[in-house]
Amino acid sequence: GAVVSQHPSWVICKSGTSVKIECRSLDFQATTMFWYRQFPKQSLMLMATSNEGSKATYEQGVEKDKFLINHASLTLSTLTVTSAHPEDSSFYICSASGAGYQELFFGEGSRLTVL
Amino acid sequence: GQQLNQSPQSMFIQEGEDVSMNCTSSSIFNTWLWYKQDPGEGPVLLIALYKAGELTSNGRLTAQFGITRKDSFLNISASIPSDVGIYFCAGQLASGYALNFGKGTSLLVTP
């Protein structure tokens, strides 16, 4: 299957700083990427959907100005958590959809800890 | 998106036992999927179901896509310690759409 890679796999930051998480499709062109957030012992909750070259569509309750998503190329999407606070600490997971593939491919996840 | 109803929430079984978990939805999905997630990692696809009524196996795993398109189950036969993890069901409206996940079933297997 196709490979999706996230970086960094974990990050610790101080409250008030911004953190960028990258999601790359390594061997296919990802026309659509999805960002999920997973709190401990909970399920994956969709945050936003991004299509290459257009603005992301955010789920209800997700602040678009706090969670900036950029999908500037067919192989890269970034999620920037701006002015992070401890309650933003979570496991962030991306998945990608590409032409010719029926299934979605998930990244390894990025654990964010905000002190 | 809606969160699917998945049960049981957790299971604690002995090695060799069979396991069954299921997922229901208030709305129709055209694809049902089952994932396993290990701590600190992304979910890994176990089985994908694309047709109502479909019964698919992957080794010791068997899953079915309910004929109403609103439910699915996953069976694991002869469980082994490496089956430990959290299992998630997911429904998808159509190819390219986001997945709606269940709440997960935590499986513990004792030797």
mmCIF file of C-alpha atoms in Angstrom:
data_model
loop_
_atom_site.group_PDB
_atom_site.id
_atom_site.type_symbol
_atom_site.label_atom_id
_atom_site.label_comp_id
_atom_site.label_asym_id
_atom_site.label_seq_id
_atom_site.Cartn_x
_atom_site.Cartn_y
_atom_site.Cartn_z
ATOM 1 C CA GLY A 1 0.000 0.000 0.000
ATOM 2 C CA ALA A 2 0.900 3.650 -0.244
ATOM 3 C CA VAL A 3 2.920 5.341 2.500
ATOM 4 C CA VAL A 4 2.025 8.424 4.496
ATOM 5 C CA SER A 5 4.607 9.867 6.848
ATOM 6 C CA GLN A 6 4.206 12.426 9.619
ATOM 7 C CA HIS A 7 6.845 14.580 11.224
ATOM 8 C CA PRO A 8 7.626 15.080 13.996
ATOM 9 C CA SER A 9 6.445 11.906 15.692
ATOM 10 C CA TRP A 10 6.425 13.754 18.996
ATOM 11 C CA VAL A 11 6.939 17.322 20.110
ATOM 12 C CA ILE A 12 6.961 19.130 23.425
ATOM 13 C CA CYS A 13 6.457 22.871 23.484
ATOM 14 C CA LYS A 14 5.786 25.703 25.867
ATOM 15 C CA SER A 15 2.352 27.207 26.202
ATOM 16 C CA GLY A 16 1.849 30.074 23.771
ATOM 17 C CA THR A 17 4.170 28.807 21.072
ATOM 18 C CA SER A 18 3.164 27.489 17.662
ATOM 19 C CA VAL A 19 3.888 23.999 16.412
ATOM 20 C CA LYS A 20 3.858 22.714 12.843
ATOM 21 C CA ILE A 21 3.171 19.089 11.969
ATOM 22 C CA GLU A 22 3.856 17.787 8.477
ATOM 23 C CA CYS A 23 2.044 15.028 6.641
ATOM 24 C CA ARG A 24 3.634 13.679 3.474
ATOM 25 C CA SER A 25 2.477 11.133 0.951
ATOM 26 C CA LEU A 26 5.689 9.420 -0.083
ATOM 27 C CA ASP A 27 4.736 7.461 -3.168
ATOM 28 C CA PHE A 28 1.441 8.832 -4.409
ATOM 29 C CA GLN A 29 -0.299 12.110 -5.005
ATOM 30 C CA ALA A 30 -2.708 12.931 -2.210
ATOM 31 C CA THR A 31 -5.572 14.929 -3.607
ATOM 32 C CA THR A 32 -7.272 15.039 -0.218
ATOM 33 C CA MET A 33 -5.805 14.914 3.254
ATOM 34 C CA PHE A 34 -7.660 14.572 6.529
ATOM 35 C CA TRP A 35 -6.498 15.646 9.965
ATOM 36 C CA TYR A 36 -7.709 13.823 13.057
ATOM 37 C CA ARG A 37 -7.177 14.433 16.750
ATOM 38 C CA GLN A 38 -7.174 11.660 19.321
ATOM 39 C CA PHE A 39 -7.226 12.285 23.056
ATOM 40 C CA PRO A 40 -6.045 9.497 25.416
ATOM 41 C CA LYS A 41 -8.288 6.442 25.380
ATOM 42 C CA GLN A 42 -10.639 8.067 22.910
ATOM 43 C CA SER A 43 -11.433 7.678 19.261
ATOM 44 C CA LEU A 44 -10.135 9.602 16.284
ATOM 45 C CA MET A 45 -12.134 12.756 15.684
ATOM 46 C CA LEU A 46 -12.008 14.484 12.326
ATOM 47 C CA MET A 47 -10.729 18.035 12.562
ATOM 48 C CA ALA A 48 -10.602 19.138 8.947
ATOM 49 C CA THR A 49 -10.452 18.068 5.328
ATOM 50 C CA SER A 50 -8.020 19.683 2.938
ATOM 51 C CA ASN A 51 -7.864 19.492 -0.828
ATOM 52 C CA GLU A 52 -4.701 20.460 -2.643
ATOM 53 C CA GLY A 53 -4.695 24.099 -3.557
ATOM 54 C CA SER A 54 -7.848 25.094 -1.713
ATOM 55 C CA LYS A 55 -8.858 26.114 1.779
ATOM 56 C CA ALA A 56 -9.469 23.427 4.336
ATOM 57 C CA THR A 57 -12.966 22.566 5.503
ATOM 58 C CA TYR A 58 -13.172 22.427 9.274
ATOM 59 C CA GLU A 59 -15.496 20.324 11.384
ATOM 60 C CA GLN A 60 -17.876 22.026 13.737
ATOM 61 C CA GLY A 61 -16.158 23.156 16.909
ATOM 62 C CA VAL A 62 -12.654 23.224 15.420
ATOM 63 C CA GLU A 63 -11.167 26.727 15.336
ATOM 64 C CA LYS A 64 -9.706 27.403 11.922
ATOM 65 C CA ASP A 65 -7.598 30.286 13.208
ATOM 66 C CA LYS A 66 -6.033 28.071 15.838
ATOM 67 C CA PHE A 67 -5.445 25.007 13.688
ATOM 68 C CA LEU A 68 -4.012 26.285 10.421
ATOM 69 C CA ILE A 69 -3.982 23.744 7.625
ATOM 70 C CA ASN A 70 -2.055 24.158 4.426
ATOM 71 C CA HIS A 71 -2.143 21.742 1.511
ATOM 72 C CA ALA A 72 0.043 23.489 -1.010
ATOM 73 C CA SER A 73 1.186 20.438 -2.918
ATOM 74 C CA LEU A 74 -0.068 16.975 -3.772
ATOM 75 C CA THR A 75 2.396 15.391 -1.391
ATOM 76 C CA LEU A 76 2.397 17.684 1.620
ATOM 77 C CA SER A 77 -0.110 19.019 4.094
ATOM 78 C CA THR A 78 0.780 20.862 7.266
ATOM 79 C CA LEU A 79 -1.124 21.460 10.476
ATOM 80 C CA THR A 80 0.023 24.391 12.596
ATOM 81 C CA VAL A 81 -1.267 24.630 16.135
ATOM 82 C CA THR A 82 -1.017 28.326 16.938
ATOM 83 C CA SER A 83 -0.573 29.669 20.453
ATOM 84 C CA ALA A 84 -0.730 26.164 21.844
ATOM 85 C CA HIS A 85 -2.164 25.527 25.285
ATOM 86 C CA PRO A 86 -2.064 22.417 27.481
ATOM 87 C CA GLU A 87 -5.569 21.439 26.376
ATOM 88 C CA ASP A 88 -4.226 21.129 22.808
ATOM 89 C CA SER A 89 -2.022 18.260 23.939
ATOM 90 C CA SER A 90 -3.161 15.315 21.886
ATOM 91 C CA PHE A 91 -2.249 12.760 19.246
ATOM 92 C CA TYR A 92 -2.681 14.258 15.785
ATOM 93 C CA ILE A 93 -3.059 11.858 12.861
ATOM 94 C CA CYS A 94 -3.318 12.585 9.164
ATOM 95 C CA SER A 95 -4.688 10.397 6.418
ATOM 96 C CA ALA A 96 -4.523 10.808 2.682
ATOM 97 C CA SER A 97 -6.635 9.887 -0.291
ATOM 98 C CA GLY A 98 -5.274 9.652 -3.795
ATOM 99 C CA ALA A 99 -6.518 8.995 -7.285
ATOM 100 C CA GLY A 100 -6.575 5.319 -8.103
ATOM 101 C CA TYR A 101 -6.719 4.241 -4.492
ATOM 102 C CA GLN A 102 -9.906 3.089 -2.852
ATOM 103 C CA GLU A 103 -8.612 3.218 0.692
ATOM 104 C CA LEU A 104 -7.249 6.010 2.847
ATOM 105 C CA PHE A 105 -3.707 5.789 4.176
ATOM 106 C CA PHE A 106 -2.801 6.918 7.675
ATOM 107 C CA GLY A 107 0.335 8.511 9.000
ATOM 108 C CA GLU A 108 2.063 7.297 12.124
ATOM 109 C CA GLY A 109 0.682 10.150 14.205
ATOM 110 C CA SER A 110 2.300 13.055 16.031
ATOM 111 C CA ARG A 111 2.071 13.404 19.781
ATOM 112 C CA LEU A 112 1.925 17.008 20.948
ATOM 113 C CA THR A 113 2.539 17.866 24.581
ATOM 114 C CA VAL A 114 2.092 21.474 25.613
ATOM 115 C CA LEU A 115 3.623 22.424 28.944
ATOM 116 C CA GLY B 1 -19.112 13.687 11.452
ATOM 117 C CA GLN B 2 -21.019 11.222 13.571
ATOM 118 C CA GLN B 3 -19.288 8.789 15.870
ATOM 119 C CA LEU B 4 -20.285 5.180 15.440
ATOM 120 C CA ASN B 5 -21.515 2.976 18.286
ATOM 121 C CA GLN B 6 -18.943 0.284 18.920
ATOM 122 C CA SER B 7 -19.158 -2.474 21.504
ATOM 123 C CA PRO B 8 -17.872 -3.831 23.699
ATOM 124 C CA GLN B 9 -15.721 -1.028 25.026
ATOM 125 C CA SER B 10 -13.145 -3.486 26.326
ATOM 126 C CA MET B 11 -12.501 -7.206 26.454
ATOM 127 C CA PHE B 12 -10.188 -9.254 28.636
ATOM 128 C CA ILE B 13 -9.774 -12.796 27.346
ATOM 129 C CA GLN B 14 -7.482 -15.780 27.465
ATOM 130 C CA GLU B 15 -5.252 -16.790 24.617
ATOM 131 C CA GLY B 16 -7.057 -19.123 22.242
ATOM 132 C CA GLU B 17 -10.502 -17.666 22.781
ATOM 133 C CA ASP B 18 -12.552 -16.159 19.989
ATOM 134 C CA VAL B 19 -13.505 -12.495 20.061
ATOM 135 C CA SER B 20 -16.394 -10.615 18.528
ATOM 136 C CA MET B 21 -17.017 -6.897 18.356
ATOM 137 C CA ASN B 22 -19.575 -4.867 16.452
ATOM 138 C CA CYS B 23 -20.379 -1.436 15.242
ATOM 139 C CA THR B 24 -23.655 0.282 14.438
ATOM 140 C CA SER B 25 -24.588 3.561 12.852
ATOM 141 C CA SER B 26 -27.711 5.658 12.586
ATOM 142 C CA SER B 27 -26.940 6.349 8.956
ATOM 143 C CA ILE B 28 -25.853 4.350 5.937
ATOM 144 C CA PHE B 29 -22.245 3.907 4.906
ATOM 145 C CA ASN B 30 -21.065 2.446 1.625
ATOM 146 C CA THR B 31 -17.772 1.230 3.031
ATOM 147 C CA TRP B 32 -17.011 -0.289 6.412
ATOM 148 C CA LEU B 33 -13.481 -0.726 7.674
ATOM 149 C CA TRP B 34 -11.790 -2.217 10.693
ATOM 150 C CA TYR B 35 -8.515 -0.889 12.068
ATOM 151 C CA LYS B 36 -6.117 -1.870 14.849
ATOM 152 C CA GLN B 37 -4.144 0.766 16.698
ATOM 153 C CA ASP B 38 -1.135 0.115 18.898
ATOM 154 C CA PRO B 39 -0.120 2.724 21.504
ATOM 155 C CA GLY B 40 1.520 5.783 19.985
ATOM 156 C CA GLU B 41 0.934 4.711 16.411
ATOM 157 C CA GLY B 42 -1.521 5.407 13.649
ATOM 158 C CA PRO B 43 -4.331 2.966 12.868
ATOM 159 C CA VAL B 44 -3.556 0.044 10.588
ATOM 160 C CA LEU B 45 -6.187 -1.300 8.230
ATOM 161 C CA LEU B 46 -7.271 -4.874 8.936
ATOM 162 C CA ILE B 47 -10.257 -5.427 6.677
ATOM 163 C CA ALA B 48 -12.209 -3.263 4.230
ATOM 164 C CA LEU B 49 -15.781 -4.081 3.210
ATOM 165 C CA TYR B 50 -17.297 -2.503 0.127
ATOM 166 C CA LYS B 51 -20.563 -4.317 -0.443
ATOM 167 C CA ALA B 52 -23.618 -4.850 1.748
ATOM 168 C CA GLY B 53 -23.730 -8.420 3.003
ATOM 169 C CA GLU B 54 -20.065 -8.974 2.193
ATOM 170 C CA LEU B 55 -18.185 -11.370 4.452
ATOM 171 C CA THR B 56 -14.411 -11.064 4.247
ATOM 172 C CA SER B 57 -11.593 -12.858 6.006
ATOM 173 C CA ASN B 58 -7.993 -11.905 6.620
ATOM 174 C CA GLY B 59 -6.235 -14.752 8.376
ATOM 175 C CA ARG B 60 -7.892 -15.227 11.765
ATOM 176 C CA LEU B 61 -10.023 -12.137 11.245
ATOM 177 C CA THR B 62 -13.466 -12.154 9.702
ATOM 178 C CA ALA B 63 -15.688 -9.137 9.160
ATOM 179 C CA GLN B 64 -19.110 -8.611 7.685
ATOM 180 C CA PHE B 65 -20.845 -5.604 6.156
ATOM 181 C CA GLY B 66 -24.448 -5.603 7.383
ATOM 182 C CA ILE B 67 -27.168 -5.761 4.756
ATOM 183 C CA THR B 68 -28.767 -2.598 6.123
ATOM 184 C CA ARG B 69 -25.436 -0.790 5.560
ATOM 185 C CA LYS B 70 -25.697 0.456 9.133
ATOM 186 C CA ASP B 71 -23.641 -2.143 10.930
ATOM 187 C CA SER B 72 -20.609 -4.393 10.812
ATOM 188 C CA PHE B 73 -18.911 -6.943 13.007
ATOM 189 C CA LEU B 74 -15.382 -8.220 13.400
ATOM 190 C CA ASN B 75 -14.480 -11.659 14.691
ATOM 191 C CA ILE B 76 -11.026 -12.753 15.773
ATOM 192 C CA SER B 77 -10.563 -16.489 16.134
ATOM 193 C CA ALA B 78 -8.022 -18.244 18.357
ATOM 194 C CA SER B 79 -6.671 -15.022 19.845
ATOM 195 C CA ILE B 80 -2.961 -14.661 20.571
ATOM 196 C CA PRO B 81 -1.102 -12.160 22.790
ATOM 197 C CA SER B 82 -0.120 -9.968 19.825
ATOM 198 C CA ASP B 83 -3.808 -9.314 19.153
ATOM 199 C CA VAL B 84 -3.678 -6.900 22.085
ATOM 200 C CA GLY B 85 -4.569 -3.384 21.035
ATOM 201 C CA ILE B 86 -7.470 -1.098 20.289
ATOM 202 C CA TYR B 87 -9.760 -1.983 17.433
ATOM 203 C CA PHE B 88 -11.750 0.677 15.647
ATOM 204 C CA CYS B 89 -14.542 0.359 13.155
ATOM 205 C CA ALA B 90 -14.980 3.109 10.603
ATOM 206 C CA GLY B 91 -17.660 3.984 8.100
ATOM 207 C CA GLN B 92 -17.122 5.865 4.881
ATOM 208 C CA LEU B 93 -19.795 7.385 2.667
ATOM 209 C CA ALA B 94 -17.800 7.025 -0.543
ATOM 210 C CA SER B 95 -14.256 6.771 -1.789
ATOM 211 C CA GLY B 96 -12.292 9.908 -0.946
ATOM 212 C CA TYR B 97 -14.534 10.887 1.940
ATOM 213 C CA ALA B 98 -13.355 11.099 5.538
ATOM 214 C CA LEU B 99 -13.869 8.187 7.897
ATOM 215 C CA ASN B 100 -16.231 8.210 10.842
ATOM 216 C CA PHE B 101 -14.769 6.137 13.627
ATOM 217 C CA GLY B 102 -16.286 4.061 16.374
ATOM 218 C CA LYS B 103 -15.243 4.580 19.979
ATOM 219 C CA GLY B 104 -12.920 1.608 19.927
ATOM 220 C CA THR B 105 -12.685 -1.785 21.599
ATOM 221 C CA SER B 106 -9.701 -2.365 23.839
ATOM 222 C CA LEU B 107 -8.592 -5.994 23.686
ATOM 223 C CA LEU B 108 -6.375 -7.618 26.294
ATOM 224 C CA VAL B 109 -5.209 -11.206 25.813
ATOM 225 C CA THR B 110 -3.575 -13.161 28.590
ATOM 226 C CA PRO B 111 -1.217 -16.038 27.769
#
